[in-house]
PDB file of C-alpha atoms and ligand atoms in Angstrom:
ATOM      1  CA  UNK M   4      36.797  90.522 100.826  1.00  0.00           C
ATOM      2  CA  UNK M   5      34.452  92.990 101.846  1.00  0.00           C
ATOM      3  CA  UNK M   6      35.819  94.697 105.163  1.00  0.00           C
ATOM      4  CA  UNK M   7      34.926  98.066 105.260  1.00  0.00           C
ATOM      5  CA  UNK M   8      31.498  99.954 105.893  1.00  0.00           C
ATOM      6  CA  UNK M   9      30.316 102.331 103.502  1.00  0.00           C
ATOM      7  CA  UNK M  10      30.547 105.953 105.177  1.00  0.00           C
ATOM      8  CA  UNK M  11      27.062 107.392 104.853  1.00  0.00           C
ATOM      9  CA  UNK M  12      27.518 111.327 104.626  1.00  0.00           C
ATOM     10  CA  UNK M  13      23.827 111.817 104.899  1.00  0.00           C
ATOM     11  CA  UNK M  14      23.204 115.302 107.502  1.00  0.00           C
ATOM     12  CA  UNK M  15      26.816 116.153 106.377  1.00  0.00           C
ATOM     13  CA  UNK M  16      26.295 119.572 105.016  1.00  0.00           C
ATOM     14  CA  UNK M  17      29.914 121.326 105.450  1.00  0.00           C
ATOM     15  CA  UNK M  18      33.151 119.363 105.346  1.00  0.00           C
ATOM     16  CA  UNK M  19      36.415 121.039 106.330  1.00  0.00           C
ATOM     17  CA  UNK M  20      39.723 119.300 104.779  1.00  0.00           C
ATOM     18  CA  UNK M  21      43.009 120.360 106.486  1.00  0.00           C
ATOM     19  CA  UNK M  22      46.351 119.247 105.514  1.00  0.00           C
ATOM     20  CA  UNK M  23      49.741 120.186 105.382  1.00  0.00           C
ATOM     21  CA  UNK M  24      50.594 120.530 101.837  1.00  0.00           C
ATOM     22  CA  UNK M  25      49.081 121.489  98.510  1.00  0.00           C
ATOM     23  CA  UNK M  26      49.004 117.611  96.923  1.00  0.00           C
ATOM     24  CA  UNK M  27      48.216 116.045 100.087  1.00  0.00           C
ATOM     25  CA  UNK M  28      43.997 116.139  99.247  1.00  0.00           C
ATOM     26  CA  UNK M  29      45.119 114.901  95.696  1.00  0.00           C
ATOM     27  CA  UNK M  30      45.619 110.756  96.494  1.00  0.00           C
ATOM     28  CA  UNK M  31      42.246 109.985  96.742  1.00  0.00           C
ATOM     29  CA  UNK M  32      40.939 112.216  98.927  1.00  0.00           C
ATOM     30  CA  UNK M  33      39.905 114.892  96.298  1.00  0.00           C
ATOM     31  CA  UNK M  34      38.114 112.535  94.151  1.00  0.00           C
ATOM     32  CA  UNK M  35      35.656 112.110  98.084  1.00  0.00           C
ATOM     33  CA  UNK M  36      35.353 116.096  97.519  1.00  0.00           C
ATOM     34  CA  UNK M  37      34.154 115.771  94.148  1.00  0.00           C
ATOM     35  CA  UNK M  38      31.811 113.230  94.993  1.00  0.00           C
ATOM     36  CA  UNK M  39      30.782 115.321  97.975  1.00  0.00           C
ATOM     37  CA  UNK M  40      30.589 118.520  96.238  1.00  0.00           C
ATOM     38  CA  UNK M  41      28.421 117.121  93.356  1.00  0.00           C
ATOM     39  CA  UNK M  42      26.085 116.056  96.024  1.00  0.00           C
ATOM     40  CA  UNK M  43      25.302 119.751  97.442  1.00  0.00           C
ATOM     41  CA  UNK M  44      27.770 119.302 100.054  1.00  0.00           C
ATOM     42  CA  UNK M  45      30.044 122.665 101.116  1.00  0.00           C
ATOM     43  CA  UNK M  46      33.981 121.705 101.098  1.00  0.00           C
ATOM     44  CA  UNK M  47      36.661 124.198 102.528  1.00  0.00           C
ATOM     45  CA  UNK M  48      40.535 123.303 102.206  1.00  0.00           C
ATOM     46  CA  UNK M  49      42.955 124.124 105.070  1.00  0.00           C
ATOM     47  CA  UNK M  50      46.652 123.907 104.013  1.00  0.00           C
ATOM     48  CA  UNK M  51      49.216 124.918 106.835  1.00  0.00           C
ATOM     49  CA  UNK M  52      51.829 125.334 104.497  1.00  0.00           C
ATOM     50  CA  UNK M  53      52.310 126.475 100.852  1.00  0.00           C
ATOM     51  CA  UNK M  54      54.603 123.617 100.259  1.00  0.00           C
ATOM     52  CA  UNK M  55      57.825 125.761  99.423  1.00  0.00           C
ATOM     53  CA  UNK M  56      60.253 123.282 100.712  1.00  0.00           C
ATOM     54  CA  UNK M  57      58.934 120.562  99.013  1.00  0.00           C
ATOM     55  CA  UNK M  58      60.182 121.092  95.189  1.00  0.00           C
ATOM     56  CA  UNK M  59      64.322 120.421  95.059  1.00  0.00           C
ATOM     57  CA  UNK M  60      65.443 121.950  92.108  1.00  0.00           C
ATOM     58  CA  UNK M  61      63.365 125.156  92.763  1.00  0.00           C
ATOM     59  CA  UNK M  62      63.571 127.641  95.582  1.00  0.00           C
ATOM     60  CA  UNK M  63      60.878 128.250  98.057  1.00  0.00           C
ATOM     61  CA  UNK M  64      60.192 131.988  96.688  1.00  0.00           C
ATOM     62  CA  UNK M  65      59.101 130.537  93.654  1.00  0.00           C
ATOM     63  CA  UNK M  66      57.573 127.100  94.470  1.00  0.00           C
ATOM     64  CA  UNK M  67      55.706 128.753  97.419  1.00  0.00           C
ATOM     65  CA  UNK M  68      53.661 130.700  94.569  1.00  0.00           C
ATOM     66  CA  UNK M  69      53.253 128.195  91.943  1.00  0.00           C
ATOM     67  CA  UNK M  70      52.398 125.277  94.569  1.00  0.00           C
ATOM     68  CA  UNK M  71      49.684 127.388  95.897  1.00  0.00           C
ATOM     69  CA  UNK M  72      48.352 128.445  92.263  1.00  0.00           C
ATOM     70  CA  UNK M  73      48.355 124.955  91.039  1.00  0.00           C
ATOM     71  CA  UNK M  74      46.615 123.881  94.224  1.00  0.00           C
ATOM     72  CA  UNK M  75      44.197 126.343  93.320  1.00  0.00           C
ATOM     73  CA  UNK M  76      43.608 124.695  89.873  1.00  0.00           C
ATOM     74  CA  UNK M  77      43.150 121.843  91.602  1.00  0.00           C
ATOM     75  CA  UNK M  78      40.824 122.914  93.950  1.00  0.00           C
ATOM     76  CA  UNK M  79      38.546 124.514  91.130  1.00  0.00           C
ATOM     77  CA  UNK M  80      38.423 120.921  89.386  1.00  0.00           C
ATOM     78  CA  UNK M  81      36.574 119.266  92.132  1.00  0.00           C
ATOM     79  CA  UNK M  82      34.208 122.555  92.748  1.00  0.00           C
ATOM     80  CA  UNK M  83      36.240 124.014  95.830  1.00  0.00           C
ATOM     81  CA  UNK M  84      36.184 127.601  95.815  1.00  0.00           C
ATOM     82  CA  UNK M  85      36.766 128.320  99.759  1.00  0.00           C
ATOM     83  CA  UNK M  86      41.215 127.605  99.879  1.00  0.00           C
ATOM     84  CA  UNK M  87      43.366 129.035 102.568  1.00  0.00           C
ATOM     85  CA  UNK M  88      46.714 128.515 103.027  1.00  0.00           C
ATOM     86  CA  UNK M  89      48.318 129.631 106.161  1.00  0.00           C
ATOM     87  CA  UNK M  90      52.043 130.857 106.439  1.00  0.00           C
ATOM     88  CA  UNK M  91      53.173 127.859 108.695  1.00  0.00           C
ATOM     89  CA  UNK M  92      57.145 126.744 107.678  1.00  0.00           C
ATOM     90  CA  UNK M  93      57.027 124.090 105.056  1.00  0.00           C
ATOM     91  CA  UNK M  94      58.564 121.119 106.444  1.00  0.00           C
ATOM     92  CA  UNK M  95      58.697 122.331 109.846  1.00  0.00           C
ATOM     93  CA  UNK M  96      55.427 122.183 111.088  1.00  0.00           C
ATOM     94  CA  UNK M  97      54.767 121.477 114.764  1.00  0.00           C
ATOM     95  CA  UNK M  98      52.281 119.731 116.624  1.00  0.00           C
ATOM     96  CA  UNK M  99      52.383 122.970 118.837  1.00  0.00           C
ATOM     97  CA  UNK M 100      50.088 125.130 120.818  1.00  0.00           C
ATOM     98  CA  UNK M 101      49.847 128.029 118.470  1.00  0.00           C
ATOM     99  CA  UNK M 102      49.139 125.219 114.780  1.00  0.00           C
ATOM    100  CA  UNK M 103      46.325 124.482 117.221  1.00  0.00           C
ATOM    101  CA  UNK M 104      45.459 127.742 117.906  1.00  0.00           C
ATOM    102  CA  UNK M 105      45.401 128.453 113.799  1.00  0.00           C
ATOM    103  CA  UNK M 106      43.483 125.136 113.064  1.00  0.00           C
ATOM    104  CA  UNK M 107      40.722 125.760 116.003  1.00  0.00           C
ATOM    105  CA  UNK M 108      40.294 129.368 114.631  1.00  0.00           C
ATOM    106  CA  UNK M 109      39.787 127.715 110.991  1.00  0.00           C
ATOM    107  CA  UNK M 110      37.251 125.229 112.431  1.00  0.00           C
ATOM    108  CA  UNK M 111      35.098 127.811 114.781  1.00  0.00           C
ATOM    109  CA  UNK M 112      34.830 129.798 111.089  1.00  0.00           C
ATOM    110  CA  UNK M 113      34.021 127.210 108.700  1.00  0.00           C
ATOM    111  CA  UNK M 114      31.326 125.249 111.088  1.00  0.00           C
ATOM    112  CA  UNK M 115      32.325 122.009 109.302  1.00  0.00           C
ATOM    113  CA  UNK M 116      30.214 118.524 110.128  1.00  0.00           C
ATOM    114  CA  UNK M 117      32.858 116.140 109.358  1.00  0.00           C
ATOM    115  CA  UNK M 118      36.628 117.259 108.973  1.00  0.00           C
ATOM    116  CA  UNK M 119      38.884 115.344 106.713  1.00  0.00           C
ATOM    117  CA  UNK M 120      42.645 114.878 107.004  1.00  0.00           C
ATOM    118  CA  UNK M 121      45.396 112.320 106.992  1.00  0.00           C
ATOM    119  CA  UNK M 122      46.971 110.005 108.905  1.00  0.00           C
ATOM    120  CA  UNK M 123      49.132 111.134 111.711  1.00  0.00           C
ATOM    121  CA  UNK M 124      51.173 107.457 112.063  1.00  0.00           C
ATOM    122  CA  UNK M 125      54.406 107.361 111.353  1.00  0.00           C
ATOM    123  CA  UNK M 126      53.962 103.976 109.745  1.00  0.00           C
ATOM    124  CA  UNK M 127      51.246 105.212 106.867  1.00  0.00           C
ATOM    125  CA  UNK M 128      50.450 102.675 103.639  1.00  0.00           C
ATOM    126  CA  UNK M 129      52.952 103.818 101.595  1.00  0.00           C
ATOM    127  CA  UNK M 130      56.071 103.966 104.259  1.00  0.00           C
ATOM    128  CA  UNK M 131      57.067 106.415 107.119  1.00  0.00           C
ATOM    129  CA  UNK M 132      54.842 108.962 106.722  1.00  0.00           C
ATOM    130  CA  UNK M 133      56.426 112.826 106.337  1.00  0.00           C
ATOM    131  CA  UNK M 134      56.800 115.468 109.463  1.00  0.00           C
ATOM    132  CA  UNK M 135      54.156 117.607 108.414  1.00  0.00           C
ATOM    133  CA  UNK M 136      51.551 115.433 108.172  1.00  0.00           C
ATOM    134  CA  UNK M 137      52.530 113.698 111.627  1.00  0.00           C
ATOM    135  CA  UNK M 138      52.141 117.062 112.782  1.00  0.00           C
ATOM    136  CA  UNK M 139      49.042 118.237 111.169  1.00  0.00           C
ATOM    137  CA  UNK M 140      46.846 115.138 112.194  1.00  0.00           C
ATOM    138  CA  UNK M 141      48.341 115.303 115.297  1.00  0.00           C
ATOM    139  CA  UNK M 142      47.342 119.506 115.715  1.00  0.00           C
ATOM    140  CA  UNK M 143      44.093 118.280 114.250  1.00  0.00           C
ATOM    141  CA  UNK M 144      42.490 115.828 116.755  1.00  0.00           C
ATOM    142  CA  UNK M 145      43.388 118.144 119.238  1.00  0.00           C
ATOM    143  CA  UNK M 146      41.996 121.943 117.838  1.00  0.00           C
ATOM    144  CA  UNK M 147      38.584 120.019 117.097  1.00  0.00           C
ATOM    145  CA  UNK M 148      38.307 119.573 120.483  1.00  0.00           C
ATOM    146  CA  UNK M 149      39.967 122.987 121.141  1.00  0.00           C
ATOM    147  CA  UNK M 150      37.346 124.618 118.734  1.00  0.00           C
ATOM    148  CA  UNK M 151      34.349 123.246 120.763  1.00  0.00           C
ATOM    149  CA  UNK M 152      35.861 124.486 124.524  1.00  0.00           C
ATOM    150  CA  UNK M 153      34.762 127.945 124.880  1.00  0.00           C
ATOM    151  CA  UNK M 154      37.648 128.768 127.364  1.00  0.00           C
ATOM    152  CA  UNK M 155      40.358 127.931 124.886  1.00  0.00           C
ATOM    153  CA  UNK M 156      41.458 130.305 122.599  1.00  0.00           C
ATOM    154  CA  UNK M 157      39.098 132.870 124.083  1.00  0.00           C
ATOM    155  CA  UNK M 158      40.241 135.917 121.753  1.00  0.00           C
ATOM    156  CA  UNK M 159      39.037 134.339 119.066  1.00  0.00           C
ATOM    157  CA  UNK M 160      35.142 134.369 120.177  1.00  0.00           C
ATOM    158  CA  UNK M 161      34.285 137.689 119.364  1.00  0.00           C
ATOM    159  CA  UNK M 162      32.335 139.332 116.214  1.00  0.00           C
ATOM    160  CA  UNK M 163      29.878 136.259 116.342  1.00  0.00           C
ATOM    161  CA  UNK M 164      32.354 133.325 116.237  1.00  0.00           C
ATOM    162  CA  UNK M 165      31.608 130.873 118.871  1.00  0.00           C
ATOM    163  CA  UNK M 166      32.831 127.527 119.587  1.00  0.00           C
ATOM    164  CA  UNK M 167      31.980 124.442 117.434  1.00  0.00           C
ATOM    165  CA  UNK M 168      31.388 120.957 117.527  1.00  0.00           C
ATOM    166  CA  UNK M 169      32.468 119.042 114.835  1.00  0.00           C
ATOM    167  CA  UNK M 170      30.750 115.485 114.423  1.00  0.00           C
ATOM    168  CA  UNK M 171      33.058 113.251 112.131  1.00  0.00           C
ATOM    169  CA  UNK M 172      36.976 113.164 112.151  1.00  0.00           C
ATOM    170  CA  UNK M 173      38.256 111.166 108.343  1.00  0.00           C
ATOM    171  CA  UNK M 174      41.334 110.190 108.651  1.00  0.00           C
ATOM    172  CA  UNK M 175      43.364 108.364 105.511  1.00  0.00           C
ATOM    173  CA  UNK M 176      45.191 105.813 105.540  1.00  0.00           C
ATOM    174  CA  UNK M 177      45.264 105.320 108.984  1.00  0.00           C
ATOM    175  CA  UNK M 178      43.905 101.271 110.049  1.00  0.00           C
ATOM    176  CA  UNK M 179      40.422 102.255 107.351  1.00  0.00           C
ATOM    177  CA  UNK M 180      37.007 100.944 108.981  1.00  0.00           C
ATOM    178  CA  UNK M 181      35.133 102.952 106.584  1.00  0.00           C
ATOM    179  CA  UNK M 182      35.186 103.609 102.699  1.00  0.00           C
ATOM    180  CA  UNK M 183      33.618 106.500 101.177  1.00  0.00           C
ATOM    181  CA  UNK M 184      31.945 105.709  97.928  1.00  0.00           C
ATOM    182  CA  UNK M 185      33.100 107.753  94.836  1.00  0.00           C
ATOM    183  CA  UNK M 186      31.462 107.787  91.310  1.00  0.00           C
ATOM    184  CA  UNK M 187      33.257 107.132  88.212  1.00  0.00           C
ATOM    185  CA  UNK M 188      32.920 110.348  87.024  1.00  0.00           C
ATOM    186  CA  UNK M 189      34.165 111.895  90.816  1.00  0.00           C
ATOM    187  CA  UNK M 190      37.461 109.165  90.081  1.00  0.00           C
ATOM    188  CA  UNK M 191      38.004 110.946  87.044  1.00  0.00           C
ATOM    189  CA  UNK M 192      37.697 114.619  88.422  1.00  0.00           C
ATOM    190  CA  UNK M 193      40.013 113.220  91.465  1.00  0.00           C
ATOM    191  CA  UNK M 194      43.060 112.049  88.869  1.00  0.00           C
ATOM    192  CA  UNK M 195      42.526 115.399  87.081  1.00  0.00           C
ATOM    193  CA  UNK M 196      42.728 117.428  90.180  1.00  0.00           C
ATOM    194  CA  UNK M 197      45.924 115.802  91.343  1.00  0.00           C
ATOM    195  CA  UNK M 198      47.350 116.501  87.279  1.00  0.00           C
ATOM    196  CA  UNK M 199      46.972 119.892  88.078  1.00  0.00           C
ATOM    197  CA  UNK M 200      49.696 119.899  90.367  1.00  0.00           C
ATOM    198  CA  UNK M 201      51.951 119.683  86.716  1.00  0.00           C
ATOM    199  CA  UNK M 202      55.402 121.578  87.644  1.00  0.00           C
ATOM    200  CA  UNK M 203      55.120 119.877  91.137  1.00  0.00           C
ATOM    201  CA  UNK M 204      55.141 116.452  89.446  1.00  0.00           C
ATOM    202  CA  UNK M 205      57.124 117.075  86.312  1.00  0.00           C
ATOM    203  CA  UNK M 206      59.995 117.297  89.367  1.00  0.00           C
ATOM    204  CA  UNK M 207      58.965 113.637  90.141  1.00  0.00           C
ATOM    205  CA  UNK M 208      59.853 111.837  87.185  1.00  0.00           C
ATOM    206  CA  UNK M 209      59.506 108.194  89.275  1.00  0.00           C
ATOM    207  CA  UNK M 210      56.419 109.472  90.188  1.00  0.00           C
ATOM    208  CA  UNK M 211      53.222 107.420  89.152  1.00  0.00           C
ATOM    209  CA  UNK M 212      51.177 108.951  86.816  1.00  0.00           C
ATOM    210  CA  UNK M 213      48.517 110.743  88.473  1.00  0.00           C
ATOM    211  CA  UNK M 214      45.909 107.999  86.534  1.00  0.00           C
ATOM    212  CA  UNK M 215      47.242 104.971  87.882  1.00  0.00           C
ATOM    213  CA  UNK M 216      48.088 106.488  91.521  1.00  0.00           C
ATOM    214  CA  UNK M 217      44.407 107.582  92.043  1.00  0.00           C
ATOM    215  CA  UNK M 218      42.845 104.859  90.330  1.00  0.00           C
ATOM    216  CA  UNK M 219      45.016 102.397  92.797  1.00  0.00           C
ATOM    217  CA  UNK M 220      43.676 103.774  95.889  1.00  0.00           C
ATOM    218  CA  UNK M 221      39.958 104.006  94.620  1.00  0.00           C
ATOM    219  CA  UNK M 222      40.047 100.560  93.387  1.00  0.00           C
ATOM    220  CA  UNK M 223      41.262  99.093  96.513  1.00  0.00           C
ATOM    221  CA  UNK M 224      39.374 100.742  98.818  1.00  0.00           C
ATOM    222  CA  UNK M 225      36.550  99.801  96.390  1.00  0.00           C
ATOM    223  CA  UNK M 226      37.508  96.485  96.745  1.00  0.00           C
ATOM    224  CA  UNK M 227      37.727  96.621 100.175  1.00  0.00           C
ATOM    225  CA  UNK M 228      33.888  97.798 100.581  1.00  0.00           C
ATOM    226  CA  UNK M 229      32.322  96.259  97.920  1.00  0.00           C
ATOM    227  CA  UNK M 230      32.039  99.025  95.599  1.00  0.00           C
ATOM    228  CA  UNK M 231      33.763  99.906  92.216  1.00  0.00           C
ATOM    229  CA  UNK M 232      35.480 102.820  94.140  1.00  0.00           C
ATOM    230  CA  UNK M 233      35.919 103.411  97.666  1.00  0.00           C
ATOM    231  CA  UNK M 234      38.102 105.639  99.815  1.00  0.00           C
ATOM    232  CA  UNK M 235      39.253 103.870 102.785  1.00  0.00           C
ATOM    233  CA  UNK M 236      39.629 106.143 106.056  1.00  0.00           C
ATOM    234  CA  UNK M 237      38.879 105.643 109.286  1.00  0.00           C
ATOM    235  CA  UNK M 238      35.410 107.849 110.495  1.00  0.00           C
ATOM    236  CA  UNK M 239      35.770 108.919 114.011  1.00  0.00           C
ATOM    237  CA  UNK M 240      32.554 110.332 115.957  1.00  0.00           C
ATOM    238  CA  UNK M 241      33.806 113.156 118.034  1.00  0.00           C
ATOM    239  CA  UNK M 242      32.569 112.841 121.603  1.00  0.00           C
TER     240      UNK M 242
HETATM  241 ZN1  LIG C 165      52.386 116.320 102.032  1.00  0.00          ZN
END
């Protein structure tokens, strides 16, 4: 059944993606960048953490580094060169004044159109949905908002940065309306992109391979809209 409109990214020149992990883009969402980026479209990533806490056998020191390095891989797959990853505590992030002060900074320097992230229920798809990314949407509704007040964060509007207004909010997995349209060839640049993440998921062993996890969500979001492959999110217009 055909529920969901097709997003149509056309003025979208910039998109800013912000979430709290390295993996997080790599469920779907990165095969949307791909798709985006092959269009002419400009795509920054925004993690808040380097994801040191997040690989049991190893110890944040290490997995801090090779999280952020295989994230970069990752990144270079779907034609991403512009990555930063701020020092906020893996697994502790907070929906706090000062992750909104970091995120509003990000957004009044990349000048994004649309800003993607996830969903900050704690019921997502897949179960209850982690800390971090409660926390991140959470910070993330609220700093785009922050970003376009000029009397917040003040100290940040000097040496040309000014507030912003960003148009679109994306938001995974969170009730979809909308379902962005990805290409074949942007499906198969999404499952590579989330294979780079290969020490990160040779931890996993129940972990679906990254083929059939990315193909899953692209096929029923597809479904959903009407198209071969489809990311489901909900589009919010900022007001
Ligand atoms: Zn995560």
């Amino acid at each position: 059944m055909t529920t969901l409109e097709r997003f149509d990214p056309t003025g979208i020149q910039r998109v800013l993606c912000i979430v709290a992990h390295p993996d997080d883009m790599e469920y779907g969402g990165s095969a949307a960048v791909a798709e985006w980026t092959a269009q002419g479209i400009e795509v920054s990533y925004l993690l808040l953490t380097a994801g040191e806490a997040g690989m049991r056998g190893v110890a944040p020191e290490v997995a801090g580094p090779l999280r952020a390095a295989e994230q970069r891989a990752a990144c270079d797959v779907v034609g991403v060169t512009d990555l930063t990853i701020l020092d906020l505590p893996d697994g502790l992030v907070e929906h706090s004044i000062e992750t909104r002060r970091r995120i509003a900074h990000a957004i009044r320097q990349a000048r994004p159109d649309a800003i993607f992230t996830m969903t900050w229920d704690l019921e997502a798809g897949w179960g209850l949905n982690h800390a971090d990314h409660r926390a991140t949407g959470l910070a993330v509704v609220d700093a785009i908002r922050d970003a376009d007040n000029p009397w917040l964060f003040r100290e940040q509007l000097t040496d040309g940065l000014t507030e912003w207004k960003t148009t679109w909010l994306l938001a995974t997995a969170h009730r979809p309306d909308h379902a962005i349209e990805v290409s074949e060839r942007a499906l198969e640049l999404g499952i590579a992109s989330l294979a780079a993440h290969r020490e990160y998921l040779e931890a996993l062993p129940d972990h679906p391979t990254p083929h059939d996890l990315v193909t899953g969500v692209l096929t029923g979001g597809g479904e959903q809209a009407g198209l071969p492959f489809a990311l489901p999110v909900h589009a919010y217009r900022m007001g």
